JSON list of C-alpha atoms in Angstrom, two decimals:
[
{"chain": "A", "resi": 7, "resn": "UNK", "atom": "CA", "xyz": [18.84, 5.51, -1.04]},
{"chain": "A", "resi": 8, "resn": "UNK", "atom": "CA", "xyz": [19.52, 7.88, -3.92]},
{"chain": "A", "resi": 9, "resn": "UNK", "atom": "CA", "xyz": [17.36, 7.25, -6.97]},
{"chain": "A", "resi": 10, "resn": "UNK", "atom": "CA", "xyz": [18.93, 8.58, -10.15]},
{"chain": "A", "resi": 11, "resn": "UNK", "atom": "CA", "xyz": [17.43, 9.32, -13.56]},
{"chain": "A", "resi": 12, "resn": "UNK", "atom": "CA", "xyz": [17.84, 5.75, -14.85]},
{"chain": "A", "resi": 13, "resn": "UNK", "atom": "CA", "xyz": [16.27, 4.34, -11.67]},
{"chain": "A", "resi": 14, "resn": "UNK", "atom": "CA", "xyz": [13.35, 6.72, -12.19]},
{"chain": "A", "resi": 15, "resn": "UNK", "atom": "CA", "xyz": [12.90, 5.53, -15.77]},
{"chain": "A", "resi": 16, "resn": "UNK", "atom": "CA", "xyz": [13.06, 1.90, -14.62]},
{"chain": "A", "resi": 17, "resn": "UNK", "atom": "CA", "xyz": [10.47, 2.47, -11.89]},
{"chain": "A", "resi": 18, "resn": "UNK", "atom": "CA", "xyz": [8.18, 4.30, -14.32]},
{"chain": "A", "resi": 19, "resn": "UNK", "atom": "CA", "xyz": [8.28, 1.30, -16.67]},
{"chain": "A", "resi": 20, "resn": "UNK", "atom": "CA", "xyz": [7.61, -1.13, -13.82]},
{"chain": "A", "resi": 21, "resn": "UNK", "atom": "CA", "xyz": [4.56, 0.90, -12.82]},
{"chain": "A", "resi": 22, "resn": "UNK", "atom": "CA", "xyz": [3.25, 1.53, -16.32]},
{"chain": "A", "resi": 23, "resn": "UNK", "atom": "CA", "xyz": [4.10, -1.85, -17.89]},
{"chain": "A", "resi": 24, "resn": "UNK", "atom": "CA", "xyz": [4.32, -4.35, -15.00]},
{"chain": "A", "resi": 25, "resn": "UNK", "atom": "CA", "xyz": [4.04, -7.47, -17.16]},
{"chain": "A", "resi": 26, "resn": "UNK", "atom": "CA", "xyz": [6.94, -6.71, -19.49]},
{"chain": "A", "resi": 27, "resn": "UNK", "atom": "CA", "xyz": [10.10, -8.84, -19.45]},
{"chain": "A", "resi": 28, "resn": "UNK", "atom": "CA", "xyz": [13.47, -7.64, -18.21]},
{"chain": "A", "resi": 29, "resn": "UNK", "atom": "CA", "xyz": [14.83, -8.05, -21.73]},
{"chain": "A", "resi": 30, "resn": "UNK", "atom": "CA", "xyz": [12.09, -5.78, -23.12]},
{"chain": "A", "resi": 31, "resn": "UNK", "atom": "CA", "xyz": [12.64, -3.20, -20.34]},
{"chain": "A", "resi": 32, "resn": "UNK", "atom": "CA", "xyz": [16.34, -3.11, -21.24]},
{"chain": "A", "resi": 33, "resn": "UNK", "atom": "CA", "xyz": [15.50, -2.64, -24.92]},
{"chain": "A", "resi": 34, "resn": "UNK", "atom": "CA", "xyz": [13.04, 0.19, -24.20]},
{"chain": "A", "resi": 35, "resn": "UNK", "atom": "CA", "xyz": [15.53, 1.94, -21.92]},
{"chain": "A", "resi": 36, "resn": "UNK", "atom": "CA", "xyz": [18.48, 1.38, -24.23]},
{"chain": "A", "resi": 37, "resn": "UNK", "atom": "CA", "xyz": [20.64, -0.28, -21.57]},
{"chain": "A", "resi": 38, "resn": "UNK", "atom": "CA", "xyz": [22.27, -3.68, -21.30]},
{"chain": "A", "resi": 39, "resn": "UNK", "atom": "CA", "xyz": [20.16, -6.41, -19.73]},
{"chain": "A", "resi": 40, "resn": "UNK", "atom": "CA", "xyz": [22.86, -6.93, -17.06]},
{"chain": "A", "resi": 41, "resn": "UNK", "atom": "CA", "xyz": [22.79, -3.24, -16.17]},
{"chain": "A", "resi": 42, "resn": "UNK", "atom": "CA", "xyz": [19.03, -3.31, -15.83]},
{"chain": "A", "resi": 43, "resn": "UNK", "atom": "CA", "xyz": [19.09, -6.49, -13.74]},
{"chain": "A", "resi": 44, "resn": "UNK", "atom": "CA", "xyz": [21.76, -5.03, -11.43]},
{"chain": "A", "resi": 45, "resn": "UNK", "atom": "CA", "xyz": [19.63, -1.90, -10.96]},
{"chain": "A", "resi": 46, "resn": "UNK", "atom": "CA", "xyz": [16.51, -3.98, -10.24]},
{"chain": "A", "resi": 47, "resn": "UNK", "atom": "CA", "xyz": [18.43, -6.11, -7.74]},
{"chain": "A", "resi": 48, "resn": "UNK", "atom": "CA", "xyz": [19.72, -2.98, -5.96]},
{"chain": "A", "resi": 49, "resn": "UNK", "atom": "CA", "xyz": [16.25, -1.39, -5.90]},
{"chain": "A", "resi": 50, "resn": "UNK", "atom": "CA", "xyz": [14.87, -4.59, -4.34]},
{"chain": "A", "resi": 51, "resn": "UNK", "atom": "CA", "xyz": [17.77, -5.03, -1.90]},
{"chain": "A", "resi": 52, "resn": "UNK", "atom": "CA", "xyz": [17.43, -1.44, -0.64]},
{"chain": "A", "resi": 53, "resn": "UNK", "atom": "CA", "xyz": [13.66, -1.74, -0.22]},
{"chain": "A", "resi": 54, "resn": "UNK", "atom": "CA", "xyz": [12.61, 0.68, -2.98]},
{"chain": "A", "resi": 55, "resn": "UNK", "atom": "CA", "xyz": [10.85, -2.18, -4.78]},
{"chain": "A", "resi": 56, "resn": "UNK", "atom": "CA", "xyz": [8.89, -4.16, -2.20]},
{"chain": "A", "resi": 57, "resn": "UNK", "atom": "CA", "xyz": [6.80, -6.48, -4.36]},
{"chain": "A", "resi": 58, "resn": "UNK", "atom": "CA", "xyz": [5.92, -7.54, -7.85]},
{"chain": "A", "resi": 59, "resn": "UNK", "atom": "CA", "xyz": [2.53, -9.17, -7.46]},
{"chain": "A", "resi": 60, "resn": "UNK", "atom": "CA", "xyz": [-0.75, -8.05, -9.00]},
{"chain": "A", "resi": 61, "resn": "UNK", "atom": "CA", "xyz": [-2.75, -5.17, -7.54]},
{"chain": "A", "resi": 62, "resn": "UNK", "atom": "CA", "xyz": [-6.16, -6.54, -6.57]},
{"chain": "A", "resi": 63, "resn": "UNK", "atom": "CA", "xyz": [-9.48, -4.75, -6.28]},
{"chain": "A", "resi": 64, "resn": "UNK", "atom": "CA", "xyz": [-11.43, -5.48, -3.08]},
{"chain": "A", "resi": 65, "resn": "UNK", "atom": "CA", "xyz": [-14.57, -4.20, -4.85]},
{"chain": "A", "resi": 66, "resn": "UNK", "atom": "CA", "xyz": [-14.13, -6.74, -7.66]},
{"chain": "A", "resi": 67, "resn": "UNK", "atom": "CA", "xyz": [-13.70, -9.39, -4.96]},
{"chain": "A", "resi": 68, "resn": "UNK", "atom": "CA", "xyz": [-17.15, -8.50, -3.63]},
{"chain": "A", "resi": 69, "resn": "UNK", "atom": "CA", "xyz": [-16.07, -5.97, -0.97]},
{"chain": "A", "resi": 70, "resn": "UNK", "atom": "CA", "xyz": [-16.94, -2.51, -2.37]},
{"chain": "A", "resi": 71, "resn": "UNK", "atom": "CA", "xyz": [-17.33, -0.75, 1.01]},
{"chain": "A", "resi": 72, "resn": "UNK", "atom": "CA", "xyz": [-14.14, 0.93, 2.26]},
{"chain": "A", "resi": 73, "resn": "UNK", "atom": "CA", "xyz": [-13.84, 2.35, 5.75]},
{"chain": "A", "resi": 74, "resn": "UNK", "atom": "CA", "xyz": [-11.11, 3.68, 7.97]},
{"chain": "A", "resi": 75, "resn": "UNK", "atom": "CA", "xyz": [-11.49, 2.43, 11.52]},
{"chain": "A", "resi": 76, "resn": "UNK", "atom": "CA", "xyz": [-9.55, 4.23, 14.24]},
{"chain": "A", "resi": 77, "resn": "UNK", "atom": "CA", "xyz": [-8.90, 2.04, 17.27]},
{"chain": "A", "resi": 78, "resn": "UNK", "atom": "CA", "xyz": [-8.06, 3.15, 20.78]},
{"chain": "A", "resi": 79, "resn": "UNK", "atom": "CA", "xyz": [-6.07, 0.51, 22.66]},
{"chain": "A", "resi": 80, "resn": "UNK", "atom": "CA", "xyz": [-5.47, -0.13, 26.37]},
{"chain": "A", "resi": 81, "resn": "UNK", "atom": "CA", "xyz": [-1.94, 0.98, 27.29]},
{"chain": "A", "resi": 82, "resn": "UNK", "atom": "CA", "xyz": [0.61, -1.77, 26.89]},
{"chain": "A", "resi": 83, "resn": "UNK", "atom": "CA", "xyz": [-1.55, -3.90, 24.56]},
{"chain": "A", "resi": 84, "resn": "UNK", "atom": "CA", "xyz": [-0.73, -2.36, 21.19]},
{"chain": "A", "resi": 85, "resn": "UNK", "atom": "CA", "xyz": [1.29, -5.35, 19.94]},
{"chain": "A", "resi": 86, "resn": "UNK", "atom": "CA", "xyz": [-1.36, -7.80, 21.12]},
{"chain": "A", "resi": 87, "resn": "UNK", "atom": "CA", "xyz": [-4.15, -5.89, 19.36]},
{"chain": "A", "resi": 88, "resn": "UNK", "atom": "CA", "xyz": [-2.01, -5.49, 16.24]},
{"chain": "A", "resi": 89, "resn": "UNK", "atom": "CA", "xyz": [-1.48, -9.26, 16.12]},
{"chain": "A", "resi": 90, "resn": "UNK", "atom": "CA", "xyz": [-5.22, -9.86, 16.55]},
{"chain": "A", "resi": 91, "resn": "UNK", "atom": "CA", "xyz": [-6.02, -7.45, 13.70]},
{"chain": "A", "resi": 92, "resn": "UNK", "atom": "CA", "xyz": [-3.87, -9.54, 11.37]},
{"chain": "A", "resi": 93, "resn": "UNK", "atom": "CA", "xyz": [-6.36, -12.39, 11.83]},
{"chain": "A", "resi": 94, "resn": "UNK", "atom": "CA", "xyz": [-9.27, -10.31, 10.48]},
{"chain": "A", "resi": 95, "resn": "UNK", "atom": "CA", "xyz": [-9.34, -10.79, 6.69]},
{"chain": "A", "resi": 96, "resn": "UNK", "atom": "CA", "xyz": [-11.35, -7.62, 6.03]},
{"chain": "A", "resi": 97, "resn": "UNK", "atom": "CA", "xyz": [-8.52, -5.50, 7.47]},
{"chain": "A", "resi": 98, "resn": "UNK", "atom": "CA", "xyz": [-6.27, -4.80, 4.52]},
{"chain": "A", "resi": 99, "resn": "UNK", "atom": "CA", "xyz": [-3.91, -2.40, 6.33]},
{"chain": "A", "resi": 100, "resn": "UNK", "atom": "CA", "xyz": [-3.25, -1.25, 9.87]},
{"chain": "A", "resi": 101, "resn": "UNK", "atom": "CA", "xyz": [-0.93, 1.45, 11.16]},
{"chain": "A", "resi": 102, "resn": "UNK", "atom": "CA", "xyz": [0.13, 2.74, 14.58]},
{"chain": "A", "resi": 103, "resn": "UNK", "atom": "CA", "xyz": [-0.63, 6.46, 14.63]},
{"chain": "A", "resi": 104, "resn": "UNK", "atom": "CA", "xyz": [-0.29, 9.60, 16.68]},
{"chain": "A", "resi": 105, "resn": "UNK", "atom": "CA", "xyz": [-3.23, 11.80, 17.54]},
{"chain": "A", "resi": 106, "resn": "UNK", "atom": "CA", "xyz": [-6.74, 10.58, 18.29]},
{"chain": "A", "resi": 107, "resn": "UNK", "atom": "CA", "xyz": [-6.40, 6.85, 18.75]},
{"chain": "A", "resi": 108, "resn": "UNK", "atom": "CA", "xyz": [-3.59, 4.33, 18.61]},
{"chain": "A", "resi": 109, "resn": "UNK", "atom": "CA", "xyz": [-4.25, 2.48, 15.35]},
{"chain": "A", "resi": 110, "resn": "UNK", "atom": "CA", "xyz": [-5.94, 3.23, 12.05]},
{"chain": "A", "resi": 111, "resn": "UNK", "atom": "CA", "xyz": [-7.08, 0.39, 9.83]},
{"chain": "A", "resi": 112, "resn": "UNK", "atom": "CA", "xyz": [-8.32, 0.22, 6.28]},
{"chain": "A", "resi": 113, "resn": "UNK", "atom": "CA", "xyz": [-11.29, -2.14, 6.26]},
{"chain": "A", "resi": 114, "resn": "UNK", "atom": "CA", "xyz": [-13.24, -3.52, 3.31]},
{"chain": "A", "resi": 115, "resn": "UNK", "atom": "CA", "xyz": [-16.71, -5.04, 3.49]},
{"chain": "A", "resi": 116, "resn": "UNK", "atom": "CA", "xyz": [-19.45, -6.48, 1.30]},
{"chain": "A", "resi": 117, "resn": "UNK", "atom": "CA", "xyz": [-21.99, -3.90, 2.50]},
{"chain": "A", "resi": 118, "resn": "UNK", "atom": "CA", "xyz": [-22.71, -1.67, 5.50]},
{"chain": "A", "resi": 119, "resn": "UNK", "atom": "CA", "xyz": [-24.16, -4.53, 7.56]},
{"chain": "A", "resi": 120, "resn": "UNK", "atom": "CA", "xyz": [-20.99, -6.55, 6.98]},
{"chain": "A", "resi": 121, "resn": "UNK", "atom": "CA", "xyz": [-18.92, -3.51, 7.97]},
{"chain": "A", "resi": 122, "resn": "UNK", "atom": "CA", "xyz": [-20.89, -3.28, 11.21]},
{"chain": "A", "resi": 123, "resn": "UNK", "atom": "CA", "xyz": [-20.17, -6.98, 11.87]},
{"chain": "A", "resi": 124, "resn": "UNK", "atom": "CA", "xyz": [-16.44, -6.40, 11.35]},
{"chain": "A", "resi": 125, "resn": "UNK", "atom": "CA", "xyz": [-16.48, -3.40, 13.69]},
{"chain": "A", "resi": 126, "resn": "UNK", "atom": "CA", "xyz": [-18.33, -5.42, 16.33]},
{"chain": "A", "resi": 127, "resn": "UNK", "atom": "CA", "xyz": [-15.62, -8.09, 16.03]},
{"chain": "A", "resi": 128, "resn": "UNK", "atom": "CA", "xyz": [-12.95, -5.42, 16.54]},
{"chain": "A", "resi": 129, "resn": "UNK", "atom": "CA", "xyz": [-14.67, -3.98, 19.60]},
{"chain": "A", "resi": 130, "resn": "UNK", "atom": "CA", "xyz": [-14.63, -7.42, 21.21]},
{"chain": "A", "resi": 131, "resn": "UNK", "atom": "CA", "xyz": [-10.87, -7.88, 20.85]},
{"chain": "A", "resi": 132, "resn": "UNK", "atom": "CA", "xyz": [-9.06, -7.85, 24.20]},
{"chain": "A", "resi": 133, "resn": "UNK", "atom": "CA", "xyz": [-7.32, -4.50, 24.60]},
{"chain": "A", "resi": 134, "resn": "UNK", "atom": "CA", "xyz": [-9.64, -2.51, 22.32]},
{"chain": "A", "resi": 135, "resn": "UNK", "atom": "CA", "xyz": [-11.20, 0.38, 24.22]},
{"chain": "A", "resi": 136, "resn": "UNK", "atom": "CA", "xyz": [-13.24, 2.00, 21.44]},
{"chain": "A", "resi": 137, "resn": "UNK", "atom": "CA", "xyz": [-13.40, 2.51, 17.70]},
{"chain": "A", "resi": 138, "resn": "UNK", "atom": "CA", "xyz": [-14.32, 5.38, 15.40]},
{"chain": "A", "resi": 139, "resn": "UNK", "atom": "CA", "xyz": [-15.27, 4.65, 11.80]},
{"chain": "A", "resi": 140, "resn": "UNK", "atom": "CA", "xyz": [-15.18, 6.79, 8.69]},
{"chain": "A", "resi": 141, "resn": "UNK", "atom": "CA", "xyz": [-16.73, 5.36, 5.52]},
{"chain": "A", "resi": 142, "resn": "UNK", "atom": "CA", "xyz": [-15.11, 6.37, 2.24]},
{"chain": "A", "resi": 143, "resn": "UNK", "atom": "CA", "xyz": [-17.62, 7.70, -0.25]},
{"chain": "A", "resi": 144, "resn": "UNK", "atom": "CA", "xyz": [-15.51, 7.94, -3.41]},
{"chain": "A", "resi": 145, "resn": "UNK", "atom": "CA", "xyz": [-11.84, 7.55, -4.27]},
{"chain": "A", "resi": 146, "resn": "UNK", "atom": "CA", "xyz": [-10.48, 10.93, -5.33]},
{"chain": "A", "resi": 147, "resn": "UNK", "atom": "CA", "xyz": [-6.83, 9.97, -5.87]},
{"chain": "A", "resi": 148, "resn": "UNK", "atom": "CA", "xyz": [-6.04, 6.33, -6.45]},
{"chain": "A", "resi": 149, "resn": "UNK", "atom": "CA", "xyz": [-3.00, 4.83, -4.74]},
{"chain": "A", "resi": 150, "resn": "UNK", "atom": "CA", "xyz": [-0.07, 6.02, -6.77]},
{"chain": "A", "resi": 151, "resn": "UNK", "atom": "CA", "xyz": [3.66, 6.40, -6.46]},
{"chain": "A", "resi": 152, "resn": "UNK", "atom": "CA", "xyz": [4.78, 7.52, -9.91]},
{"chain": "A", "resi": 153, "resn": "UNK", "atom": "CA", "xyz": [4.52, 11.27, -9.13]},
{"chain": "A", "resi": 154, "resn": "UNK", "atom": "CA", "xyz": [6.68, 10.70, -6.03]},
{"chain": "A", "resi": 155, "resn": "UNK", "atom": "CA", "xyz": [9.20, 8.62, -8.00]},
{"chain": "A", "resi": 156, "resn": "UNK", "atom": "CA", "xyz": [9.45, 11.38, -10.60]},
{"chain": "A", "resi": 157, "resn": "UNK", "atom": "CA", "xyz": [9.86, 14.08, -7.94]},
{"chain": "A", "resi": 158, "resn": "UNK", "atom": "CA", "xyz": [12.62, 12.09, -6.22]},
{"chain": "A", "resi": 159, "resn": "UNK", "atom": "CA", "xyz": [14.31, 11.52, -9.58]},
{"chain": "A", "resi": 160, "resn": "UNK", "atom": "CA", "xyz": [14.17, 15.24, -10.43]},
{"chain": "A", "resi": 161, "resn": "UNK", "atom": "CA", "xyz": [15.59, 16.17, -7.02]},
{"chain": "A", "resi": 162, "resn": "UNK", "atom": "CA", "xyz": [18.42, 13.65, -7.41]},
{"chain": "A", "resi": 163, "resn": "UNK", "atom": "CA", "xyz": [19.39, 15.00, -10.83]},
{"chain": "A", "resi": 164, "resn": "UNK", "atom": "CA", "xyz": [19.76, 18.61, -9.59]},
{"chain": "A", "resi": 165, "resn": "UNK", "atom": "CA", "xyz": [23.35, 19.60, -8.81]}
]
């Protein structure tokens, strides 16, 4: 979907001021409330905006350890293992990948011993052949999308 300059400004506001009302967004942007609402509806319908809930901190929830666990899966069991991973609350994301392994997961834990317990649980899942774990030491770039939104907006505004 093409994101134009107004869409970019709307997305920037949503990212920077997520708790502001639609009426206030319209005022800040200098557009009619109906125009803004139509844009928001289109951005949601086309999948650009995928959620509006709060961003939570696993560390503040008592899970400061972050690890990436690569999982090798028996051929033909990828869907089964993926479904089983969804039942593990410490797995906050999982992706099918190319390269070394079949899945990569983002796992949070209370401490290293808890991380080991989670990994042991993963190893025992039917279809899991082996795992490889990388523990994150420090976040260098926090999850962000605004620079991408701005780059897409700039590209869309070029003739």
